Coordinates of C-alpha atoms in Angstrom, one line a residue:
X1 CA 33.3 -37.5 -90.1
X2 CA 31.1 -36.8 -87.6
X3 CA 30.7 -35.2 -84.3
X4 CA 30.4 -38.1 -80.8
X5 CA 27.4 -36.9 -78.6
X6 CA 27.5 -38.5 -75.3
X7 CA 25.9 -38.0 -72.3
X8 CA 26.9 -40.5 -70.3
X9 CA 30.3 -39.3 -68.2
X10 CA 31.1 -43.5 -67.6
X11 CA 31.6 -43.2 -71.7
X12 CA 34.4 -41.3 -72.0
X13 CA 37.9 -41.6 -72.2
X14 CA 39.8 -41.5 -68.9
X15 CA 42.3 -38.5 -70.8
X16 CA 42.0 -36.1 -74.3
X17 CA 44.1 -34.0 -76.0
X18 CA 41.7 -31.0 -76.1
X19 CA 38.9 -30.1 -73.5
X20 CA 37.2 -27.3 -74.2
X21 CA 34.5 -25.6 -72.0
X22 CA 31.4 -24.0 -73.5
X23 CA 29.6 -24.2 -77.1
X24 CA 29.4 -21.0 -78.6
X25 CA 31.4 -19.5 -81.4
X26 CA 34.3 -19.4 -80.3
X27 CA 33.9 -23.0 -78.6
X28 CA 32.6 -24.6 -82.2
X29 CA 35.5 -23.0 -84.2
X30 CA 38.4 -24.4 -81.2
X31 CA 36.8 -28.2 -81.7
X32 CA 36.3 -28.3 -85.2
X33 CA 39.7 -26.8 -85.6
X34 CA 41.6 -28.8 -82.9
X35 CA 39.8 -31.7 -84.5
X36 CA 41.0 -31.2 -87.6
X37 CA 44.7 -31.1 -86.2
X38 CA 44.5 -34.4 -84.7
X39 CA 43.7 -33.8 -81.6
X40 CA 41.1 -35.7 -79.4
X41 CA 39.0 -33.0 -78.9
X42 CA 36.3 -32.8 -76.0
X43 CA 33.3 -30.1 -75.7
X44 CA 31.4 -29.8 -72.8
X45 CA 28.8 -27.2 -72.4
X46 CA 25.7 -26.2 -70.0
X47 CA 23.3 -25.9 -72.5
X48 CA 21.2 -28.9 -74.0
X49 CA 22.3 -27.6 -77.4
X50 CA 25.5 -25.9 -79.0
X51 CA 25.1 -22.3 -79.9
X52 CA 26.3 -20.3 -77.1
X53 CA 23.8 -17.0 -76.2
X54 CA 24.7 -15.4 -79.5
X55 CA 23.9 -18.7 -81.6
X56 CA 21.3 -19.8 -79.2
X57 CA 18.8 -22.5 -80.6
X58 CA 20.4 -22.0 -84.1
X59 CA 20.1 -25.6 -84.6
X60 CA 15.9 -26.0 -84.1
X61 CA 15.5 -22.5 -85.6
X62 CA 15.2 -21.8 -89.5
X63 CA 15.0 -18.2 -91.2
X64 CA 11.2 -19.1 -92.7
X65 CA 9.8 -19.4 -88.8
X66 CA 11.9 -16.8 -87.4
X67 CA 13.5 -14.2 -89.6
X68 CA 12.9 -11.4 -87.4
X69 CA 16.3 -12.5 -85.6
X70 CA 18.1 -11.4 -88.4
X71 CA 21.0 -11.9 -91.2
X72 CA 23.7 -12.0 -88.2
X73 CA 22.1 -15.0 -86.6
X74 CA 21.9 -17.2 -89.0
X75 CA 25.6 -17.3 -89.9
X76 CA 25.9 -19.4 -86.7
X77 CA 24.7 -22.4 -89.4
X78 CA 27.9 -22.6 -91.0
X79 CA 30.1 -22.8 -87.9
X80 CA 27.2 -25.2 -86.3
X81 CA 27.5 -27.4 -89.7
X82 CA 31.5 -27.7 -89.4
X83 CA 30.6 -28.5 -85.7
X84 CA 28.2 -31.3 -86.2
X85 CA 30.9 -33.1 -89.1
X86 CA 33.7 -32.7 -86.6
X87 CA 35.4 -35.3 -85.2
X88 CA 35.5 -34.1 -81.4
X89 CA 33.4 -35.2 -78.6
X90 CA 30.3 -33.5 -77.2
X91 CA 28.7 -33.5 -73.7
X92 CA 25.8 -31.4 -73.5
X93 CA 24.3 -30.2 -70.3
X94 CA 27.6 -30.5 -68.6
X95 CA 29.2 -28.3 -65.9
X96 CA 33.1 -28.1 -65.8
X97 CA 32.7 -26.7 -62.1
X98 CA 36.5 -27.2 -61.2
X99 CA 39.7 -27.2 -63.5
X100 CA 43.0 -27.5 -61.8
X101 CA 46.8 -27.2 -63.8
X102 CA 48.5 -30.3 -62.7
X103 CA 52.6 -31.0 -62.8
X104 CA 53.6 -34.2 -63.3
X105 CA 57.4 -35.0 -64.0
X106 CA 57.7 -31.8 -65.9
X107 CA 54.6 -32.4 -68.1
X108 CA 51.4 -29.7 -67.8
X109 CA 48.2 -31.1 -67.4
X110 CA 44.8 -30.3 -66.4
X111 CA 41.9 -32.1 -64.5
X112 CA 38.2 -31.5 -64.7
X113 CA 35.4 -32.3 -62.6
X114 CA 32.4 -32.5 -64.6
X115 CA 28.6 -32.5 -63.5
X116 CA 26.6 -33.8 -66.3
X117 CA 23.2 -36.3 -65.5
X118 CA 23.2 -36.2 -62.1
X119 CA 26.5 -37.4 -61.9
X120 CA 30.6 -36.2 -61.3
X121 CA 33.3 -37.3 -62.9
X122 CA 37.0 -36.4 -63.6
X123 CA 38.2 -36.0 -67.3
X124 CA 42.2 -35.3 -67.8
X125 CA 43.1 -33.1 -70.3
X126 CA 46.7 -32.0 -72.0
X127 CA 45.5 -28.8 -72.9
X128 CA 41.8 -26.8 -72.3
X129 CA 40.2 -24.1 -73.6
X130 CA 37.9 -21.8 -72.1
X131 CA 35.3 -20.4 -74.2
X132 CA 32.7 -19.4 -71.6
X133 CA 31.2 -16.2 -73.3
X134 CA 29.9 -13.2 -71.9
X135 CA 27.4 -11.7 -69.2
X136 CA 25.3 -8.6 -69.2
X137 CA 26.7 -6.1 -67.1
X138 CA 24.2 -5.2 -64.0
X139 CA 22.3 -2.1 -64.2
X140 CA 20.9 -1.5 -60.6
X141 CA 18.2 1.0 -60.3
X142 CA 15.4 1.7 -58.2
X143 CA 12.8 -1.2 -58.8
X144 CA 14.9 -3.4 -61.0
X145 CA 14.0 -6.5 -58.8
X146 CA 10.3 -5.9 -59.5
X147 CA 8.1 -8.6 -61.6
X148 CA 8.5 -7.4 -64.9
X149 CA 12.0 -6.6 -64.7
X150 CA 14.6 -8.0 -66.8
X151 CA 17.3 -7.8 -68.9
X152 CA 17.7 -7.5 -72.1
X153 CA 19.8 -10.9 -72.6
X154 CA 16.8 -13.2 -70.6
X155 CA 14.6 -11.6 -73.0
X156 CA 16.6 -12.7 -76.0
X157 CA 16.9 -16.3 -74.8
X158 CA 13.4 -16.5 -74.9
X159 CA 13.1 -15.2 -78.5
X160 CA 15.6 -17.1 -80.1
X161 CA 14.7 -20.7 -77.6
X162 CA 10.9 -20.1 -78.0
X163 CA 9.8 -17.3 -80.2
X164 CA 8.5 -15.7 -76.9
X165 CA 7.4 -12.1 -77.4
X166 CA 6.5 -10.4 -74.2
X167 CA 3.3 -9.2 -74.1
X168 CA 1.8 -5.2 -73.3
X169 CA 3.6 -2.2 -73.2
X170 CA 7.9 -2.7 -73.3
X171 CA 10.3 -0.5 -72.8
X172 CA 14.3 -1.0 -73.2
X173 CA 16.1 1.0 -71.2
X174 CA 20.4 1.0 -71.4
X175 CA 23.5 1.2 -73.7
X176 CA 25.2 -0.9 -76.2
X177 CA 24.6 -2.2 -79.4
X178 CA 22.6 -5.2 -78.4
X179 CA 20.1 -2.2 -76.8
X180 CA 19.3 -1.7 -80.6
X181 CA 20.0 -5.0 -81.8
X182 CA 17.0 -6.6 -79.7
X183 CA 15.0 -3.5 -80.2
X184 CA 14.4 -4.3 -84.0
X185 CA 14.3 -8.3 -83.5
X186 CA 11.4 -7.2 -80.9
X187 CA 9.9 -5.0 -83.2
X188 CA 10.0 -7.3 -85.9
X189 CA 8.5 -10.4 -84.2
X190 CA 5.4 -8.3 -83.0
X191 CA 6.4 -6.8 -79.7
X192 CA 4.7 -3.5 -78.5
X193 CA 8.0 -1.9 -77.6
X194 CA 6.7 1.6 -76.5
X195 CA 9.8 3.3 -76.4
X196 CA 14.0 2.8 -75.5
X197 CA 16.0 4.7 -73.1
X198 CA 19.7 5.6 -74.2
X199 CA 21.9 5.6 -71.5
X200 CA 24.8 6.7 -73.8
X201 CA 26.3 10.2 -72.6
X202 CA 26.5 12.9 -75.2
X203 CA 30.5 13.1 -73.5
X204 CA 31.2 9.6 -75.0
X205 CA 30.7 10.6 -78.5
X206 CA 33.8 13.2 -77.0
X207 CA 35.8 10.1 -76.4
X208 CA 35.5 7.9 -78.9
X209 CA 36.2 10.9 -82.0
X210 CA 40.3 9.9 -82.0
X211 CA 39.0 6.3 -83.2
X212 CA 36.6 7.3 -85.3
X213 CA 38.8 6.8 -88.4
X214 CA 39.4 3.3 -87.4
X215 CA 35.5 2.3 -87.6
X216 CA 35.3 4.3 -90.5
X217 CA 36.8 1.1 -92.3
X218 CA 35.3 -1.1 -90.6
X219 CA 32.2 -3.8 -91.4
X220 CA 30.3 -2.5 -88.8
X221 CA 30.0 1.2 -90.0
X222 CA 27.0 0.5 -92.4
X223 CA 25.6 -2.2 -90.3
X224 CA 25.4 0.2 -86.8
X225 CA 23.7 2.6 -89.2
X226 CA 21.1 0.7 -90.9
X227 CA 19.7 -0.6 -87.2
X228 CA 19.8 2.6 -85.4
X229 CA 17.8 4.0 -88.4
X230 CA 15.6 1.1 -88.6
X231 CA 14.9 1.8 -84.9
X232 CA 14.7 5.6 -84.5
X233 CA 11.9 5.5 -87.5
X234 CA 9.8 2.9 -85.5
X235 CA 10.0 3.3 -82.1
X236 CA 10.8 6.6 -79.9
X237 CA 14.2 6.9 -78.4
X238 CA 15.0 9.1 -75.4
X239 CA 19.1 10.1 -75.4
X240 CA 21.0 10.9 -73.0
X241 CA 18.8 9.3 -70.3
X242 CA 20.5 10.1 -66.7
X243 CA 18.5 8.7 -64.0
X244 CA 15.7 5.6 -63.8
X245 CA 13.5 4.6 -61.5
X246 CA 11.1 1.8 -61.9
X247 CA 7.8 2.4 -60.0
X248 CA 5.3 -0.5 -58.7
X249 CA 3.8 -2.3 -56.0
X250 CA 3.6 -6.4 -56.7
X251 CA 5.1 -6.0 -60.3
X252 CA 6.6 -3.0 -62.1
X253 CA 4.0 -0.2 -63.5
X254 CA 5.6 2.5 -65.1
X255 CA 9.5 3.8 -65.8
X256 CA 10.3 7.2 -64.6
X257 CA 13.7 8.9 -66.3
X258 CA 15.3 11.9 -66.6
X259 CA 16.5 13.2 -70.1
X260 CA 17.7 16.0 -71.3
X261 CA 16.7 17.9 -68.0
X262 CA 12.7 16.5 -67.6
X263 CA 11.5 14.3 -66.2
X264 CA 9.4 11.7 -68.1
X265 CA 7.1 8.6 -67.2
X266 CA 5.7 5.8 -69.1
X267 CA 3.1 3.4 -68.5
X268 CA 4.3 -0.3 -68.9
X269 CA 3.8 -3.9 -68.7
X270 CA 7.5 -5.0 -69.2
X271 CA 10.8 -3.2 -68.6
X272 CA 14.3 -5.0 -70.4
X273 CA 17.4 -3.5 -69.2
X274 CA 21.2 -3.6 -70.5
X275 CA 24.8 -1.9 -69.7
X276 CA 26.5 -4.1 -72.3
X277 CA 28.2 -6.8 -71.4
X278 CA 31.5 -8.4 -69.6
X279 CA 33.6 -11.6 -70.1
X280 CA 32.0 -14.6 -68.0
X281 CA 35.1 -14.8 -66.2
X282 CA 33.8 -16.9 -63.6
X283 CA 36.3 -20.2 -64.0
X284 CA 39.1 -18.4 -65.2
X285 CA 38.9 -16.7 -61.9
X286 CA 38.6 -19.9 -59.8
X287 CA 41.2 -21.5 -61.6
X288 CA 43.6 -19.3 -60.7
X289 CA 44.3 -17.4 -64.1
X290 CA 45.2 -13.7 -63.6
X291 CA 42.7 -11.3 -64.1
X292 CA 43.5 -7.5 -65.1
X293 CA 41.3 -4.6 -65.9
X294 CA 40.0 -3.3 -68.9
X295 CA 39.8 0.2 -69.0
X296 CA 38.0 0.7 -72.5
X297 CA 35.4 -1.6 -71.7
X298 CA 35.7 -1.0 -67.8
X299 CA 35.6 -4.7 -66.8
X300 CA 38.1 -7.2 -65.6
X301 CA 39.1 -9.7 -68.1
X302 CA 41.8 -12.9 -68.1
X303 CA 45.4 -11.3 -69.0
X304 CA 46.2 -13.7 -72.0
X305 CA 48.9 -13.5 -74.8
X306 CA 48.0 -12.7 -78.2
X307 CA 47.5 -16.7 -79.1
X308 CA 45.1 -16.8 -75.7
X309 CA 47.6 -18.5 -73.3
X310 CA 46.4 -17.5 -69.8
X311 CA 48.9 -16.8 -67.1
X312 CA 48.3 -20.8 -66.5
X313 CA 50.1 -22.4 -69.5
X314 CA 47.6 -25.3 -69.8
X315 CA 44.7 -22.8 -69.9
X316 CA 43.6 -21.2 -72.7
X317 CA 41.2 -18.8 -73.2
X318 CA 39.3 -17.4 -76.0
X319 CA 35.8 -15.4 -77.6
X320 CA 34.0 -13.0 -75.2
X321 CA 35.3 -15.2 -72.2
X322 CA 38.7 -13.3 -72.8
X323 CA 37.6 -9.6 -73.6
X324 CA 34.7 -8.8 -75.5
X325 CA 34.7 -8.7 -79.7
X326 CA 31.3 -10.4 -80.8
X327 CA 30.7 -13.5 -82.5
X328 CA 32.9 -13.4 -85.4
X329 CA 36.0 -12.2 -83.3
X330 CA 34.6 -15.3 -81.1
X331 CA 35.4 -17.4 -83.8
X332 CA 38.6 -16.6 -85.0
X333 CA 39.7 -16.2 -81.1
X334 CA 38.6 -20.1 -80.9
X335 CA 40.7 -21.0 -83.8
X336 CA 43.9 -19.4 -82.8
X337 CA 43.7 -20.8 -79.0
X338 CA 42.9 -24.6 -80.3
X339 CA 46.1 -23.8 -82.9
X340 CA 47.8 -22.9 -80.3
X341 CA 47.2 -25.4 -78.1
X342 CA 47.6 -27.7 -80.8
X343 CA 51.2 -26.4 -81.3
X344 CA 51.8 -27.6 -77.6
X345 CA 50.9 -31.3 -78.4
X346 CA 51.9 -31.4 -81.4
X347 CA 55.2 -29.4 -82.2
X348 CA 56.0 -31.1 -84.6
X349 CA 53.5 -30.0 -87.0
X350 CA 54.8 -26.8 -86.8
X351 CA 55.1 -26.6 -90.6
X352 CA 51.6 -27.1 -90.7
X353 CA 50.1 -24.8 -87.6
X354 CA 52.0 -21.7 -87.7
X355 CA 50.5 -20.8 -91.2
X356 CA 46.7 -21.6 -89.8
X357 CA 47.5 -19.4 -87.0
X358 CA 49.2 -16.6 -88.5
X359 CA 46.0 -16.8 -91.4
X360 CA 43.7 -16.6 -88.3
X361 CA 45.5 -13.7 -86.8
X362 CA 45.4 -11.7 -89.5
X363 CA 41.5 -12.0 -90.0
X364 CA 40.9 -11.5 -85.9
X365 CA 42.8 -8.0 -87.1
X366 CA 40.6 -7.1 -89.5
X367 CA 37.4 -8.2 -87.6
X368 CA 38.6 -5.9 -84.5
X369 CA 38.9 -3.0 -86.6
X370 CA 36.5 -0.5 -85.3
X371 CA 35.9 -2.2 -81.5
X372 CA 37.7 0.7 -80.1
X373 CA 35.2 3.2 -80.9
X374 CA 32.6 0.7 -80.1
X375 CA 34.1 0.3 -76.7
X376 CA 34.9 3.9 -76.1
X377 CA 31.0 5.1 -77.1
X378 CA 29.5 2.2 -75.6
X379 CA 31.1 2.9 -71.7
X380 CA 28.3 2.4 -69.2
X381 CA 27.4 6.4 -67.6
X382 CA 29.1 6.4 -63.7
X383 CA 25.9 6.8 -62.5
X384 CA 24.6 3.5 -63.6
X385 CA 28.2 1.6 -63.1
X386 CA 28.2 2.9 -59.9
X387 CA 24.5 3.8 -58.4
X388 CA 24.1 6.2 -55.6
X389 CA 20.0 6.1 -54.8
X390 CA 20.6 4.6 -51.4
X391 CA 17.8 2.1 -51.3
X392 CA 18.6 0.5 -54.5
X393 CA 19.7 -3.3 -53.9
X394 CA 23.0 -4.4 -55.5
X395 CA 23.3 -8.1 -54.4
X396 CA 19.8 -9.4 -54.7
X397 CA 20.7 -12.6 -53.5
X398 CA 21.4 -11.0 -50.1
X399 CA 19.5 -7.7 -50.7
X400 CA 22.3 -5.6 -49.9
X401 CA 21.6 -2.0 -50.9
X402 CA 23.9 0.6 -52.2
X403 CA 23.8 2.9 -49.0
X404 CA 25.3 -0.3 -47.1
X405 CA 28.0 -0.6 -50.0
X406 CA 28.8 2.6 -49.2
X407 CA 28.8 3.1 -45.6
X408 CA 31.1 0.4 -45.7
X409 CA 33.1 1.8 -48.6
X410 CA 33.6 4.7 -46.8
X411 CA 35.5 3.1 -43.5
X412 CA 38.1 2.1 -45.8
X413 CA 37.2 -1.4 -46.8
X414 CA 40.1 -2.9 -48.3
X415 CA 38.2 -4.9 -51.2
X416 CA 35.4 -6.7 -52.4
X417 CA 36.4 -10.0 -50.4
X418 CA 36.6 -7.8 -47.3
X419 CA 33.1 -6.3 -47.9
X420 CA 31.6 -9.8 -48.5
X421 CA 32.9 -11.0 -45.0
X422 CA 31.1 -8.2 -43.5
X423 CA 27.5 -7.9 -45.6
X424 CA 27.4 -11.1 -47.5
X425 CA 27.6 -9.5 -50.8
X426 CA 28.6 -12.2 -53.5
X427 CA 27.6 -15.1 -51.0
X428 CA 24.0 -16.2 -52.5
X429 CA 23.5 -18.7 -55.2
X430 CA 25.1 -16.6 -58.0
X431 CA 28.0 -16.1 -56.3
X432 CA 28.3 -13.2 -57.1
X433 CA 28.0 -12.9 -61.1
X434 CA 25.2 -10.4 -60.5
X435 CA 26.9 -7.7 -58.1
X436 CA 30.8 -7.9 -58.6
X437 CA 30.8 -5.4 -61.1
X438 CA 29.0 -2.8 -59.3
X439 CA 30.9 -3.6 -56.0
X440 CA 34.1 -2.8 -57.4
X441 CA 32.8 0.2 -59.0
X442 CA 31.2 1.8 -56.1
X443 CA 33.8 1.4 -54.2
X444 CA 36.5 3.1 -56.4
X445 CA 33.9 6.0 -56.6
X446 CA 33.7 6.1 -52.9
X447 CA 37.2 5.7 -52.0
X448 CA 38.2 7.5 -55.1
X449 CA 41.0 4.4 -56.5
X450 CA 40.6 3.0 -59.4
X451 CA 39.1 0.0 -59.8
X452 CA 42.1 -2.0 -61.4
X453 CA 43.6 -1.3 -57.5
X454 CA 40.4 -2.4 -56.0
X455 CA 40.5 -5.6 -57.7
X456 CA 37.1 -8.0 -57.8
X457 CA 35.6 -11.3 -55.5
X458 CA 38.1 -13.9 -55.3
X459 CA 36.3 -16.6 -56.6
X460 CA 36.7 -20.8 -55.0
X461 CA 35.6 -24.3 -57.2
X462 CA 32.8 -25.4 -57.3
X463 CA 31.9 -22.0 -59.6
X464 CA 27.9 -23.4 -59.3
X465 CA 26.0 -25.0 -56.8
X466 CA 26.9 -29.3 -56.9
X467 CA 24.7 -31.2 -54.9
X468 CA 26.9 -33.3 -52.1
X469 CA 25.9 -36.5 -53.4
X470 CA 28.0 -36.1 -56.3
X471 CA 30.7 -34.5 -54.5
X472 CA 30.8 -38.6 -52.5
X473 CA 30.5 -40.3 -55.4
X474 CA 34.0 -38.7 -57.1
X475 CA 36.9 -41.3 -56.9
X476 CA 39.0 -40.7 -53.6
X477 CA 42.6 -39.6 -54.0
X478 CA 45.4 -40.4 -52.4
X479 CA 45.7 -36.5 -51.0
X480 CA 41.8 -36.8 -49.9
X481 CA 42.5 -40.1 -48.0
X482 CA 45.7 -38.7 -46.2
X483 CA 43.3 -35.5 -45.4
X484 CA 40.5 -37.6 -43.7
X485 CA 42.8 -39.9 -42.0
X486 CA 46.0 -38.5 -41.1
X487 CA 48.0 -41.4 -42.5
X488 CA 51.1 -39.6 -44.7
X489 CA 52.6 -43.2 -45.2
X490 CA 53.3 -44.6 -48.9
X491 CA 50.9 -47.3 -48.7
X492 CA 47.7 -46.7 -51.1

């Protein structure tokens, strides 16, 4: 067995069993797994090479060259291996930038349009799974559009894809456990990392004591306390950090913070920010599945049942793409959604899937023990969630500022799609993947809802920029035809 790479859209089959959209954990596990099943499995992702950002360049990479990215890394090799001996398809560099359910004589479908070389085409699918990942969470603050600036997640991609260590004086700034995660990888690989910034308030710890016993027996008690001692005996870390500003003219020059009442300033060459991260919910948005909020992890997420259906039938969803869990959770996730899906094409091989599922179910259970106090300590402070220095920018694309957010906010905008008709917010090239977050949070501070009531953008296809030329070259339909012309008759 091995896995079909093909680049080419013209090479494919006009319909699979199995599409699935993106090639990280999760994505790998769903195609090996589907594959296995019998399905005709299909994988397309952005990236020139599977991995995902957790597993990024794990296949070029080796410990002996670059150790320094650690023991959880390089278990991507065995989920990569099953990958490469599967029998699915793979597309690299591909963009699934529409997905629509189809109902055809009472039989679900779905329908991608897929960029890949220049080129879209439409690929039919019974069943699809999402498995687009996650995205850091914006941290505005003052500055954070300076040279310099970046977040901690662009500076990992260029460790693991390159080996790139930023030069001069660094300093990470921000919460979660990828804050101390890439601190130590930096460290490791040579970085000057000066100092890092906790964001954490003291009042989580508060929070998260009821589900303390719960991460007691969990695999990621010893791990959590190995790296934060690994990094408070090498590096200096300020907790409880309230308030940033970054300060420079053509680039940034220094980080100014409040901790623990003073107010402190450091010299630097590079500043790496992060608030943890949320699902890449971007397609699932598009497509139409339901989105609901996440109060643990403040973020809006898919609403899926426990196997990963979405509120679409056809669409499954699983990995970070469908609430956040980390790689291994990933994994099992993209097993249980392919079995599921599997289930639907397949039922009779019922005997033989329900096991599988129920065997990955129980392991996702084990693997999520703990995540609650993870969550619960790990919630981004108000102050950063929702920013009040009015000259801080929110959407960059359109440099809208927080004091506009909120002079808006407070004449009783309805929404975030309201507020984008009137200040462009979430209308630039990243439509909105940079500021939705912070939009929705600011204005359930300002208007004092919650943010579940003031909901997030309502996102349209094509989820990233197409160029029009490909847009032409897509066969015509029948629906497109009767559009342009006018003609409703049956003649094709």
């Amino acid at each position: 067995m091995a896995l079909r790479k093909i680049s080419n859209l013209h090479h494919l089959d006009h319909e699979y069993d199995l599409a699935i959209i993106g090639a990280g954990p999760a994505g790998m596990a769903a195609a090996v797994k589907a594959a296995a099943t019998g399905a005709r499995t299909i994988l397309f992702d952005e990236n020139p090479a599977p991995g995902g950002q957790i597993y990024r360049a794990i296949e070029q990479n080796a410990p002996a060259r670059r150790g320094f990215l650690g023991k959880d890394y390089w278990k991507g090799k065995e989920v990569l291996q099953a990958f490469l001996r599967s029998e699915a398809t793979y597309v690299p560099q591909a963009l699934a930038w529409n997905v629509e359910q189809k109902e055809t004589d009472a039989k679900t479908s779905v329908e991608l349009r897929i960029s890949a070389g220049g080129k879209s085409g439409v690929v039919h699918a019974q069943r699809v799974v999402f498995a687009t990942g996650a995205m850091e969470r914006p941290m505005p603050v003052r500055g954070w559009t300076l040279p310099g600036v970046m977040t901690i997640g662009a500076a990992q991609i260029a460790l693991k894809s390159s080996g790139l260590v930023p030069d001069g004086r660094i300093v990470l700034a921000g919460s979660g456990p990828l804050l101390y995660l890439f601190a130590d990888q930096l460290r490791q690989a040579g970085g000057k990392l000066v100092a890092v910034l906790d964001t954490t308030p003291h009042s989580n710890w508060t929070k998260a004591l009821p589900c303390l016993p719960s991460f007691l027996a969990s695999p990621y008690l010893l791990k959590g306390l190995s790296l934060l001692t690994k990094v408070r005996r090498s590096v200096p870390v300020f907790t409880a950090v309230a308030a940033i500003e970054i300060i420079g003219d053509d680039r940034a020059r220094a980080i100014r913070f409040k901790t623990r009442g003073r107010i402190e300033e450091l010299g630097v060459e590079g500043i790496f920010l992060h608030q943890g991260v949320v699902p890449s919910n971007s397609l699932a948005n598009a497509t139409g599945c339901l989105l609901e909020w996440n109060d643990r992890q403040k973020c809006f997420q898919p609403q899926l049942d426990a196997r990963g259906r979405s509120s679409l039938p056809a669409i499954f969803i699983a990995g970070d793409g469908g609430g956040i869990g980390g790689a291994l959770v990933a994994e099992a996730g993209g097993r249980i959604a392919a079995l599921a899906a599997c289930l639907d094409l397949f039922p009779e091989k019922a005997r033989q899937i329900e096991p599988l599922l129920k065997k990955h179910e129980r392991q996702r259970g084990t693997l999520t023990r703990g995540r609650a106090f993870i969550d619960m300590l790990y919630q981004p402070a108000p102050s950063f969630r929702a920013p009040t220095d009015r000259e801080t920018i929110v959407c960059r694309c359109e440099e809208v500022t927080v004091g506009a957010i909120r002079d808006a906010a407070a004449r009783n905008v309805v929404g975030p799609n309201q507020l984008k008709t009137m200040l462009r917010c979430g209308m630039g090239p990243c439509q909105g993947r940079m500021c939705t977050a912070t939009i929705t949070d600011i204005l359930a501070d300002v208007q004092q809802r919650s943010p579940a009531d003031v909901g997030t953008y309502r996102l349209r296809t094509p989820i990233k920029p197409v160029p029009l030329r490909e847009f032409a070259s897509l066969p015509l339909t029948l629906d497109a035809v009767r559009a342009v012309t006018g003609d409703h008759s049956d003649r094709s």
